[in-house]
mmCIF file of C-alpha atoms in Angstrom:
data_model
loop_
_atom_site.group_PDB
_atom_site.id
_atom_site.type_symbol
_atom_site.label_atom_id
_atom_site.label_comp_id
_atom_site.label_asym_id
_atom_site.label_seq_id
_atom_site.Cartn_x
_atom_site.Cartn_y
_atom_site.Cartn_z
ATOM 1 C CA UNK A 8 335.143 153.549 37.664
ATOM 2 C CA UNK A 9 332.515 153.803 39.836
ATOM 3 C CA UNK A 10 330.086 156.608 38.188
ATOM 4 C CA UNK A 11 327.983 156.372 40.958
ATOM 5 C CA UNK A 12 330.363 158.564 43.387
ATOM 6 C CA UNK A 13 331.057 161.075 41.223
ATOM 7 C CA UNK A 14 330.228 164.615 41.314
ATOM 8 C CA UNK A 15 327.509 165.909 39.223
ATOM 9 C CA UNK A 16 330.292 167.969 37.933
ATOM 10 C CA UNK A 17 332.784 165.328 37.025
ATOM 11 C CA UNK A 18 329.294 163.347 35.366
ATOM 12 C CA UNK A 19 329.102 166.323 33.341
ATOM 13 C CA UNK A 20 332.655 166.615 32.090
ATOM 14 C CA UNK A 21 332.368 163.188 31.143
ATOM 15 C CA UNK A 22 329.613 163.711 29.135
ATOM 16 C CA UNK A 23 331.070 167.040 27.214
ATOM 17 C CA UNK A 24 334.523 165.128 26.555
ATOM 18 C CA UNK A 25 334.642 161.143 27.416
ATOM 19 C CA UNK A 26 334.613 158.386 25.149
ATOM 20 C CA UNK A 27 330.588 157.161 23.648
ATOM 21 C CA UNK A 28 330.781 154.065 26.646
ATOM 22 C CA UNK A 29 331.562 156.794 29.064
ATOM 23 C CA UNK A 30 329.652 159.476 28.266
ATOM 24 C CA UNK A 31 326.644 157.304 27.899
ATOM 25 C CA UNK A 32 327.120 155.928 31.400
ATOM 26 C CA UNK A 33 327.701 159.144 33.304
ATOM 27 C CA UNK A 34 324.246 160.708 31.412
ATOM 28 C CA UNK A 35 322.612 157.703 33.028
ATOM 29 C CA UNK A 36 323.958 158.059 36.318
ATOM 30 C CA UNK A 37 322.687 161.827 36.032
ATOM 31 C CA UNK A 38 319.600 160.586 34.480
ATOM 32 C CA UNK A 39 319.335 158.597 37.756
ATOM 33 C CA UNK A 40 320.323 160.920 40.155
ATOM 34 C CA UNK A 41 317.709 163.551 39.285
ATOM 35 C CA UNK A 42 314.905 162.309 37.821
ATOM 36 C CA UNK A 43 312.907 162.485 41.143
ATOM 37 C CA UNK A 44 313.347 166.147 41.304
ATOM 38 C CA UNK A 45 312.731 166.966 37.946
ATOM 39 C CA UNK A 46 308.801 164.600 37.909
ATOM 40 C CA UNK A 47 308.381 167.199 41.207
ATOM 41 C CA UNK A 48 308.589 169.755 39.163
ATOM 42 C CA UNK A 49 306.804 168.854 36.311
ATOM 43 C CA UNK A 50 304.102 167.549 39.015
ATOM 44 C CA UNK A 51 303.577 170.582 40.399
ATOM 45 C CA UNK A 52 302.960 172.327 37.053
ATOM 46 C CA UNK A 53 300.904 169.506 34.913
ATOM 47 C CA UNK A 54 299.093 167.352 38.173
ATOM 48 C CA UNK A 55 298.987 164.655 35.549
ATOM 49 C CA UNK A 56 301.273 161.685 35.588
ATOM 50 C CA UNK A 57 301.288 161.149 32.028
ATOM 51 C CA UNK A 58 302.037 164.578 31.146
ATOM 52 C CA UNK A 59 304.819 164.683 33.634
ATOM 53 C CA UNK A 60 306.711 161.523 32.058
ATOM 54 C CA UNK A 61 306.531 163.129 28.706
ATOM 55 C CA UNK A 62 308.288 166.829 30.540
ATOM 56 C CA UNK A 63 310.717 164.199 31.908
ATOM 57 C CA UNK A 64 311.742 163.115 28.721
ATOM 58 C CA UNK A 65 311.867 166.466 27.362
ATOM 59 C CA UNK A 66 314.030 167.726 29.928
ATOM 60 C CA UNK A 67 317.097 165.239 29.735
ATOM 61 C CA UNK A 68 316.929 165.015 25.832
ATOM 62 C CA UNK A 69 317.567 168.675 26.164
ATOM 63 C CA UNK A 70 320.188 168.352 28.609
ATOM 64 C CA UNK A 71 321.163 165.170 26.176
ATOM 65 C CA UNK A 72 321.815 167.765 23.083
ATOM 66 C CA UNK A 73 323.774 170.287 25.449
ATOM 67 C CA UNK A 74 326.885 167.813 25.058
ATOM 68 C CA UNK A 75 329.288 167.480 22.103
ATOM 69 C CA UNK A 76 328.747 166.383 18.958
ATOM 70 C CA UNK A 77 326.719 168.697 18.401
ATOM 71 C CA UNK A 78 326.490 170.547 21.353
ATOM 72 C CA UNK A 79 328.799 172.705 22.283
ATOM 73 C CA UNK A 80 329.687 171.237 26.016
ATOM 74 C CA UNK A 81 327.893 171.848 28.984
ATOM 75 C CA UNK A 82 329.704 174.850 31.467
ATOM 76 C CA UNK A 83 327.900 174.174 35.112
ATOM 77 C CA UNK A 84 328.209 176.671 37.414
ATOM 78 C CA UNK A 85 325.666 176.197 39.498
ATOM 79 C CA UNK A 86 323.850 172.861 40.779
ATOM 80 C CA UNK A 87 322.776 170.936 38.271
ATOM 81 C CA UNK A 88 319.318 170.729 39.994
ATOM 82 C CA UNK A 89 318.865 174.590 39.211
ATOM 83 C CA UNK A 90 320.258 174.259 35.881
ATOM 84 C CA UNK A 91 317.264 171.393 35.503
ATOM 85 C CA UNK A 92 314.740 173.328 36.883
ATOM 86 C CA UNK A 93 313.746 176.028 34.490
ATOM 87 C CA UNK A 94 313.993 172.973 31.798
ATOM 88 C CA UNK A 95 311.447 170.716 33.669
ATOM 89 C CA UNK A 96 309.237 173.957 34.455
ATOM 90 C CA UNK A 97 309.385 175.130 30.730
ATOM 91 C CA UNK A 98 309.003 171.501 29.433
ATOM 92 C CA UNK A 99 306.043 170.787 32.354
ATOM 93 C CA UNK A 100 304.165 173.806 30.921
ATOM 94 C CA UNK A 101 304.721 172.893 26.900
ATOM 95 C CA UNK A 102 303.324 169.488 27.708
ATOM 96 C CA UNK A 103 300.546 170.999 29.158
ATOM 97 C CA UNK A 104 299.798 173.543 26.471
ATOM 98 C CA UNK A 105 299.974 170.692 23.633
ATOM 99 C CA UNK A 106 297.476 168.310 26.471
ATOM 100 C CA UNK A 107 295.103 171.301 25.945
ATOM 101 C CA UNK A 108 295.482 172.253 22.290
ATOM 102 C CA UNK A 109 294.141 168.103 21.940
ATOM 103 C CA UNK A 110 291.222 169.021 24.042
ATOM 104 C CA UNK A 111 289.413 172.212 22.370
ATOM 105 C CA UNK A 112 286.833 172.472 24.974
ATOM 106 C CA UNK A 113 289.361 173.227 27.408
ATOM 107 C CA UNK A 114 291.217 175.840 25.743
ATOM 108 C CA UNK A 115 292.615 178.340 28.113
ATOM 109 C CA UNK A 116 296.000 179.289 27.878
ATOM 110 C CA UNK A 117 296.996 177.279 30.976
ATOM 111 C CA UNK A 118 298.183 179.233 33.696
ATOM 112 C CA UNK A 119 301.830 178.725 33.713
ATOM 113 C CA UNK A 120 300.101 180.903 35.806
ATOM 114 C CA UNK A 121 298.379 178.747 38.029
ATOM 115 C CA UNK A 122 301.836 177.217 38.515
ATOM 116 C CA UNK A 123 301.063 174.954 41.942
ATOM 117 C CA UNK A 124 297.465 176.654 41.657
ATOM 118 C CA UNK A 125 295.049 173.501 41.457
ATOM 119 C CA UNK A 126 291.092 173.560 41.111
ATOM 120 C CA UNK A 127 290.117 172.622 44.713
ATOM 121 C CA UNK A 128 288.478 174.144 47.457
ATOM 122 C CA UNK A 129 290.701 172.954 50.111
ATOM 123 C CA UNK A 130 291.803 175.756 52.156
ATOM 124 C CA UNK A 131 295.329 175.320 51.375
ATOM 125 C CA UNK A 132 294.194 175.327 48.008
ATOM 126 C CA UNK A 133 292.946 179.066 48.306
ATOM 127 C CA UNK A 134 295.602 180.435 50.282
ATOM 128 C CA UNK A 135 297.963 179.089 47.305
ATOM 129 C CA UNK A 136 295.747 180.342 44.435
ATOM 130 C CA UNK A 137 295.652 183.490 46.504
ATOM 131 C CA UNK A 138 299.544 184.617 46.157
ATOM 132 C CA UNK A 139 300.794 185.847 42.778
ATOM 133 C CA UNK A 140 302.960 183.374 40.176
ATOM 134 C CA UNK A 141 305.956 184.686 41.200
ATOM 135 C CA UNK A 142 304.931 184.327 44.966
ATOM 136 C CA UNK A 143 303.525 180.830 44.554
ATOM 137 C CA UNK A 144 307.057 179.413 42.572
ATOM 138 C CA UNK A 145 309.168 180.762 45.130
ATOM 139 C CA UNK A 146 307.337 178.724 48.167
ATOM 140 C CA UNK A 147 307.126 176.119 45.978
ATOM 141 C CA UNK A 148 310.612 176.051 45.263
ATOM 142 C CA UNK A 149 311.737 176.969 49.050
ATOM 143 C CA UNK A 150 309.186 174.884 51.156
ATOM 144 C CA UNK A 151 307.793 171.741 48.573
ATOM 145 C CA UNK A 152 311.200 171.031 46.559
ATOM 146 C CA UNK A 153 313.823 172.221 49.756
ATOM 147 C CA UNK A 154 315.718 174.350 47.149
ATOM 148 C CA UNK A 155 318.186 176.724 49.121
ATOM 149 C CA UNK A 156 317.895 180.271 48.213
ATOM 150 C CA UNK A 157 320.781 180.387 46.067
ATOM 151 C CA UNK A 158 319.347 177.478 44.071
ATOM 152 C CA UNK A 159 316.329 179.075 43.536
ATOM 153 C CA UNK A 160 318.137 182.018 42.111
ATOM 154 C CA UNK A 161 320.100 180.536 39.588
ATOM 155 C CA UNK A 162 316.932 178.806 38.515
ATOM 156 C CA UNK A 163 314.836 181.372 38.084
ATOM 157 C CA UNK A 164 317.665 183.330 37.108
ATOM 158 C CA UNK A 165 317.302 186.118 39.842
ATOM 159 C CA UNK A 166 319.621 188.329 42.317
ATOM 160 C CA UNK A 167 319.297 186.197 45.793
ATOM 161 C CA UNK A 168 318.035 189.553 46.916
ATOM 162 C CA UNK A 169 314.867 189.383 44.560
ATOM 163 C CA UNK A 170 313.832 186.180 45.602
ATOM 164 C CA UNK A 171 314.418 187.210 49.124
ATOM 165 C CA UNK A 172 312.300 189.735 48.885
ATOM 166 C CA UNK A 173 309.743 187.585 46.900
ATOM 167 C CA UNK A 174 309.993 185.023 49.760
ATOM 168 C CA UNK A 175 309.221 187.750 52.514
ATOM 169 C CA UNK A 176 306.632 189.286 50.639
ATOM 170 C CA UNK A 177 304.651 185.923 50.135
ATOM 171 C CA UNK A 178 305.682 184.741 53.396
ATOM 172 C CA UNK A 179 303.678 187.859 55.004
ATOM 173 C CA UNK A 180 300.517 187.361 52.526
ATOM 174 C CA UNK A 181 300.355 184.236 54.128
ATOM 175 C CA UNK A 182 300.401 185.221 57.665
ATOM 176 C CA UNK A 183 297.905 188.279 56.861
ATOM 177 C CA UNK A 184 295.750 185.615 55.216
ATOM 178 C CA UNK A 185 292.480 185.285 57.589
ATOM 179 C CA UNK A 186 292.730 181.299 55.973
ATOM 180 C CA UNK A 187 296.472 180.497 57.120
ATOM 181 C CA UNK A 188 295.704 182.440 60.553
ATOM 182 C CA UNK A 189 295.852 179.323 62.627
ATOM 183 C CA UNK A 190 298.667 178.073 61.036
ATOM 184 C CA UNK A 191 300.737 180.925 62.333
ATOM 185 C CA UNK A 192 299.174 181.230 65.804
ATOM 186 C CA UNK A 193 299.782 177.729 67.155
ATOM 187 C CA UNK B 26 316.383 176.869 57.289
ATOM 188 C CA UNK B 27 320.079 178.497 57.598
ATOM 189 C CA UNK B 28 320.688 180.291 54.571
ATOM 190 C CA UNK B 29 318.106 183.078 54.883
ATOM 191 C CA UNK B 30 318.116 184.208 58.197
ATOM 192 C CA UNK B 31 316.257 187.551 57.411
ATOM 193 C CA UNK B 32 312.927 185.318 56.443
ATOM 194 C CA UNK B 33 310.573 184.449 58.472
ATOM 195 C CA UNK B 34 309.986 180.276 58.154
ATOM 196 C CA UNK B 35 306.470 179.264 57.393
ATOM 197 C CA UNK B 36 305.112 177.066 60.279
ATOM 198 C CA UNK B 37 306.583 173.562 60.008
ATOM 199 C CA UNK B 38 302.545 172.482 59.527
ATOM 200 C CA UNK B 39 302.176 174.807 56.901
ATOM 201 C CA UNK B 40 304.740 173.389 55.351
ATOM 202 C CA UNK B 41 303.605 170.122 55.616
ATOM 203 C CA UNK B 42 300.064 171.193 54.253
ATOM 204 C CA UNK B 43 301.911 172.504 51.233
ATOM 205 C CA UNK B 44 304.081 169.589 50.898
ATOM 206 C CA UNK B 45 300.559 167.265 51.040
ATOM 207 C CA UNK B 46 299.453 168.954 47.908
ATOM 208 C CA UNK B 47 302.401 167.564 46.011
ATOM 209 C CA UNK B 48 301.640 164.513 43.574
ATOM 210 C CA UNK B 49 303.628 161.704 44.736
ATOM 211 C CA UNK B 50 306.763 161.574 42.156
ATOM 212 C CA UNK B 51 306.941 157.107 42.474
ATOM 213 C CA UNK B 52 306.098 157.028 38.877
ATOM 214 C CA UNK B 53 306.842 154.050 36.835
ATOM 215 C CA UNK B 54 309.637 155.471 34.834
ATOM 216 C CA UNK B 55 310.978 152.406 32.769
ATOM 217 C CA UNK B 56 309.223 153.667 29.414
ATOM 218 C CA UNK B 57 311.522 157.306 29.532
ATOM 219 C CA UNK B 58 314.024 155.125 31.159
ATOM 220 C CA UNK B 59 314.461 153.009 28.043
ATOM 221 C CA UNK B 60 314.036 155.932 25.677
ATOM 222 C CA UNK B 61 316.380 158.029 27.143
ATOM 223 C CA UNK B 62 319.037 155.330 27.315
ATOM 224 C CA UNK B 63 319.020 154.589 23.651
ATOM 225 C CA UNK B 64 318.524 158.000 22.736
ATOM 226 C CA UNK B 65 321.726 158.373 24.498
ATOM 227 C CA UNK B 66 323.597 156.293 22.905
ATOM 228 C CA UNK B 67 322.677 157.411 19.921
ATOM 229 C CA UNK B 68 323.522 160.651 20.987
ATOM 230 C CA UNK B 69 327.381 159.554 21.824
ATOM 231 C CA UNK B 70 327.748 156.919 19.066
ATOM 232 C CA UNK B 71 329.392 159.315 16.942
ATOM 233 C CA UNK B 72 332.015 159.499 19.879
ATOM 234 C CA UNK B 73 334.857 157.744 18.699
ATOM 235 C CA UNK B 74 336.293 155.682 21.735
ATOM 236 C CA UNK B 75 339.761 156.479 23.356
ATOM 237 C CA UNK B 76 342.025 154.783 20.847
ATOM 238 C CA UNK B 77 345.245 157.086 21.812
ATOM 239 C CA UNK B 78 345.181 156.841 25.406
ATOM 240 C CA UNK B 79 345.108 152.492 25.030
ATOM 241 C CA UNK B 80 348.083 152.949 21.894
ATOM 242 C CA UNK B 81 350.370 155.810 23.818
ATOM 243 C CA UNK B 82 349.620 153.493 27.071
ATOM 244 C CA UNK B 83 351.140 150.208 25.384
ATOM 245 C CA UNK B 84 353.613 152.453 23.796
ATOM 246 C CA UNK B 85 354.610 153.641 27.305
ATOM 247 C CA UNK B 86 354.379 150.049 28.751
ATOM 248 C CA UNK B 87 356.730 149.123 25.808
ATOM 249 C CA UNK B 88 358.996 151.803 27.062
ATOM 250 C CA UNK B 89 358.806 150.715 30.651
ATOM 251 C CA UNK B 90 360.277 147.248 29.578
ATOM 252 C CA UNK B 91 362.714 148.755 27.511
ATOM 253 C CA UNK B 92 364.429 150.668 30.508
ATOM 254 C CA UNK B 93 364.087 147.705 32.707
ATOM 255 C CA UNK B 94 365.631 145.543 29.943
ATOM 256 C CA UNK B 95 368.183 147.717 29.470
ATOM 257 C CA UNK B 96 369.413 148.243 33.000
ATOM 258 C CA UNK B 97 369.525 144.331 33.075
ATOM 259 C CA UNK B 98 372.661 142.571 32.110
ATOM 260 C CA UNK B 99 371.256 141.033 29.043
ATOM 261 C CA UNK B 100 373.808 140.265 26.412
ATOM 262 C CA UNK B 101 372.478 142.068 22.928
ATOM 263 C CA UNK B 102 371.139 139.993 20.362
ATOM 264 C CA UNK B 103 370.610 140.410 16.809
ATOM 265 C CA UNK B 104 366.878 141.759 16.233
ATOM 266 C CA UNK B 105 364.544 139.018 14.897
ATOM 267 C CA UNK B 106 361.613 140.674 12.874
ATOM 268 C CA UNK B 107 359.200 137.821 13.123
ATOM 269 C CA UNK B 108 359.610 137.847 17.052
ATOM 270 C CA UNK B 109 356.263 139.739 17.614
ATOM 271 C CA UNK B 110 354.097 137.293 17.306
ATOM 272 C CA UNK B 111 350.716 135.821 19.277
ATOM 273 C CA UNK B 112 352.247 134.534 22.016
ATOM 274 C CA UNK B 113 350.122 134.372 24.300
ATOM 275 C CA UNK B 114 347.481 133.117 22.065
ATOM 276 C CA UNK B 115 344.969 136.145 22.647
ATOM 277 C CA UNK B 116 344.286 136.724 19.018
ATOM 278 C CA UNK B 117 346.358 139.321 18.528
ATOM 279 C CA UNK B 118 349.575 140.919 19.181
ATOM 280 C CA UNK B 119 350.224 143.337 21.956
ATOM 281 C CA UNK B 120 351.988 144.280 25.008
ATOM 282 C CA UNK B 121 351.212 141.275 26.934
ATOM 283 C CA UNK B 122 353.313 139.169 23.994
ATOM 284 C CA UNK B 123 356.308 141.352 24.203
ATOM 285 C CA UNK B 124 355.994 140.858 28.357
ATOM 286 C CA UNK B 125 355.622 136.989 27.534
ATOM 287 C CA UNK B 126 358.753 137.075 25.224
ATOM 288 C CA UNK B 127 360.817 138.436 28.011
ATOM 289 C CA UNK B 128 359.185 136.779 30.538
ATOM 290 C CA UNK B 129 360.771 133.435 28.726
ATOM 291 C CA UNK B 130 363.958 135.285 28.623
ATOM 292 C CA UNK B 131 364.123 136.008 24.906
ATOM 293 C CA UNK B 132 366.895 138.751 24.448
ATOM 294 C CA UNK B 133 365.049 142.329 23.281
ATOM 295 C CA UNK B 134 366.815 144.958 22.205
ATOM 296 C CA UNK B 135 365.506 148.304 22.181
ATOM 297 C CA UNK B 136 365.639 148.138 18.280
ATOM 298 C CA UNK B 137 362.926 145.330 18.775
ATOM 299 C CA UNK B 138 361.271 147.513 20.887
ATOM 300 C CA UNK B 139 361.142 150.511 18.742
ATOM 301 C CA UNK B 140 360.186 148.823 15.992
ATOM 302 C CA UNK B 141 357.068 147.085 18.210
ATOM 303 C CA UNK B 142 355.521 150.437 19.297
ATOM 304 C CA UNK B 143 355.918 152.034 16.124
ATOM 305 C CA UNK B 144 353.963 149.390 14.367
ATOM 306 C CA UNK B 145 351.468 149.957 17.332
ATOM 307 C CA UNK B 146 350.756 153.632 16.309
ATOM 308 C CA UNK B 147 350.674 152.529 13.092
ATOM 309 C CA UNK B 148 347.992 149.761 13.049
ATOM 310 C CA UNK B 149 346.014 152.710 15.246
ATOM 311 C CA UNK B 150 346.372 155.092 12.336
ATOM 312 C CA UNK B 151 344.617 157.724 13.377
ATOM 313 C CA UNK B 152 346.717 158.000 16.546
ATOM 314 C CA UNK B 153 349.332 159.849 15.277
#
C-alpha cells in the first residue's frame, strides 16, 4: 500500500483500527505530512528552535495517545491541520512557560498573549504588538500559515462568523494604523 | 483569497512583511523524528497483527480450489491424512502446498479440503 497517497482521513482510520505495522506506518506518514505546519506554529509562539522541537514532540505524542489501545479512536471532522493547531499552540505555549519557570529572572507569565508579538522595534513589529491576541492569531492564522477561514474556525473552535468579524476588525486596525499607512496606499 | 469575500485582503506586501517575521520552520528534526517513531511503536505494539484476515483468506483460497476441483472431472480418491505436508519446502504448511499437491495432479477431495482449513483455524486459535 502506498501510505503516501492516502487521505489524512484514511491515515487516521488506520491508526484507530489497523494492525501495529500499519498503524505505525500511517502515524509516520502523518507525522511527515504535517510536521512543517505544526514547527510554524509553535515558531510563532516560542521564537526559539529548541523550544519548538520539544512542542513538536508534544503535539504528535498527543495525537499518538488519541488512537486505540488506550485511546478511544480518533473521529476527524475537520482537517487534520485544524485539529493540530490548538495542540501545537497549547503545547508551543507550555514549553514556553516551563523555558521560563528554568529562568527565574525572567518570570512573566508569557504572553500566550504576545502570541506572534516579538520584542523588536521593527515597524511591523509594532503594528503586530498593536492588535489584540485574538486579532493578532487570526492574521496569523489567515495571512502567515494560509489557513482558510473555515480552518481557522474549527481551530480556534469559533462560528466562521466570529472570526470573520475578528478578521475585519483587525484588518481595519491595520489600515487606521498611521504605521501600516503606506502599506495600504500603494 | 476566495472564501471570504466580505474581507478586505491585507496588501500582498503586508503580507509578505508579516510572513518575513516568521522563523524559518527547516529545523533539523531527526532527534523528534526518532523519538516519535519508537514511541509509536510502542504505542501500537500491543496491536495484535491481522491474524483472521491471512487464516479466513487461506481458508477462502482453500475453498476456491475446492470448487474448481470439484467442477473438474477428477475421479474421487480415498482421503490420505498425511497428504498436507511441506511441499513446497517453505517451512511450513499452507495454501501454497495444497496448490502444489494439485498442481502435480494429486486427487483432493473436498474431505481433504475440509479437513486442511479447519486445521488452519485451528493452529490460529484465536481466530475462531
Amino acid at each position: 500500500m502506498r501510505y503516501e497517497r492516502l487521505s489524512d482521513l484514511e491515515l487516521v482510520e488506520l491508526c484507530n483500527t489497523a494492525d501495529a505495522a500499519s498503524a505505525k506506518r500511517a502515524f509516520e506518514v502523518l507525522y511527515t505530512r504535517h510536521k512543517t505546519f505544526v514547527l510554524r506554529v509553535a515558531l510563532a509562539v516560542v521564537h526559539d528552535h529548541a523550544l519548538a522541537l520539544d512542542a513538536l514532540q508534544e503535539t504528535f505524542t498527543t495525537l499518538l495517545v488519541q488512537f486505540p489501545p488506550p485511546g478511544e479512536g480518533l473521529k476527524l471532522t475537520a482537517r487534520l491541520t485544524s485539529y493540530l493547531y490548538p495542540i501545537a499552540r497549547n503545547a508551543a505555549i507550555s514549553q514556553l512557560r516551563k523555558a521560563q519557570r528554568t529562568r527565574p529572572d525572567d518570570a512573566t507569565e508569557p504572553d500566550e498573549l504576545a502570541f506572534l508579538a516579538p520584542d523588536s522595534s521593527d515597524d511591523i513589529d509594532i503594528l503586530i504588538t498593536e492588535l489584540s491576541r485574538e486579532r493578532r492569531e487570526v492574521i496569523t492564522l489567515r495571512y502567515v500559515l494560509d489557513l482558510p477561514i473555515a480552518d481557522i474556525a474549527d481551530a480556534l473552535d469559533l462560528p466562521v462568523g466570529t472570526v470573520k468579524s475578528r478578521l475585519n476588525a483587525a484588518v481595519t486596525q491595520l489600515r487606521n494604523s498611521p504605521k501600516a499607512k503606506h502599506f495600504f496606499e500603494k | 483569497m476566495t472564501d471570504h469575500d466580505d474581507i478586505d485582503d491585507l496588501p500582498a506586501e503586508l503580507v509578505a512583511a508579516l510572513k518575513s517575521r516568521e522563523l524559518p520552520a527547516d529545523v533539523i528534526t531527526r532527534r523528534v523524528d526518532r523519538e516519535l517513531a519508537a514511541t509509536a511503536a510502542e504505542h501500537f505494539s500491543t496491536r495484535k497483527p491481522a491474524p483472521r484476515r491471512r487464516a479466513w483468506a487461506a481458508v477462502a483460497a482453500v475453498a476456491m480450489v475446492g470448487i474448481v476441483l470439484s467442477i473438474s472431472n477428477y475421479d474421487p480418491a480415498p482421503t490420505r491424512s498425511d497428504l498436507f505436508t511441506d511441499v513446497d519446502g517453505s517451512g511450513q504448511v499452507d495454501i501454497a502446498d495444497v496448490l502444489a499437491l494439485a498442481r502435480d495432479g494429486h486427487e483432493l477431495t473436498q474431505d481433504d479440503l475440509d479437513a486442511f482449513a479447519a486445521s488452519i483455524v485451528s493452529l490460529n486459535g484465536d481466530d475462531s
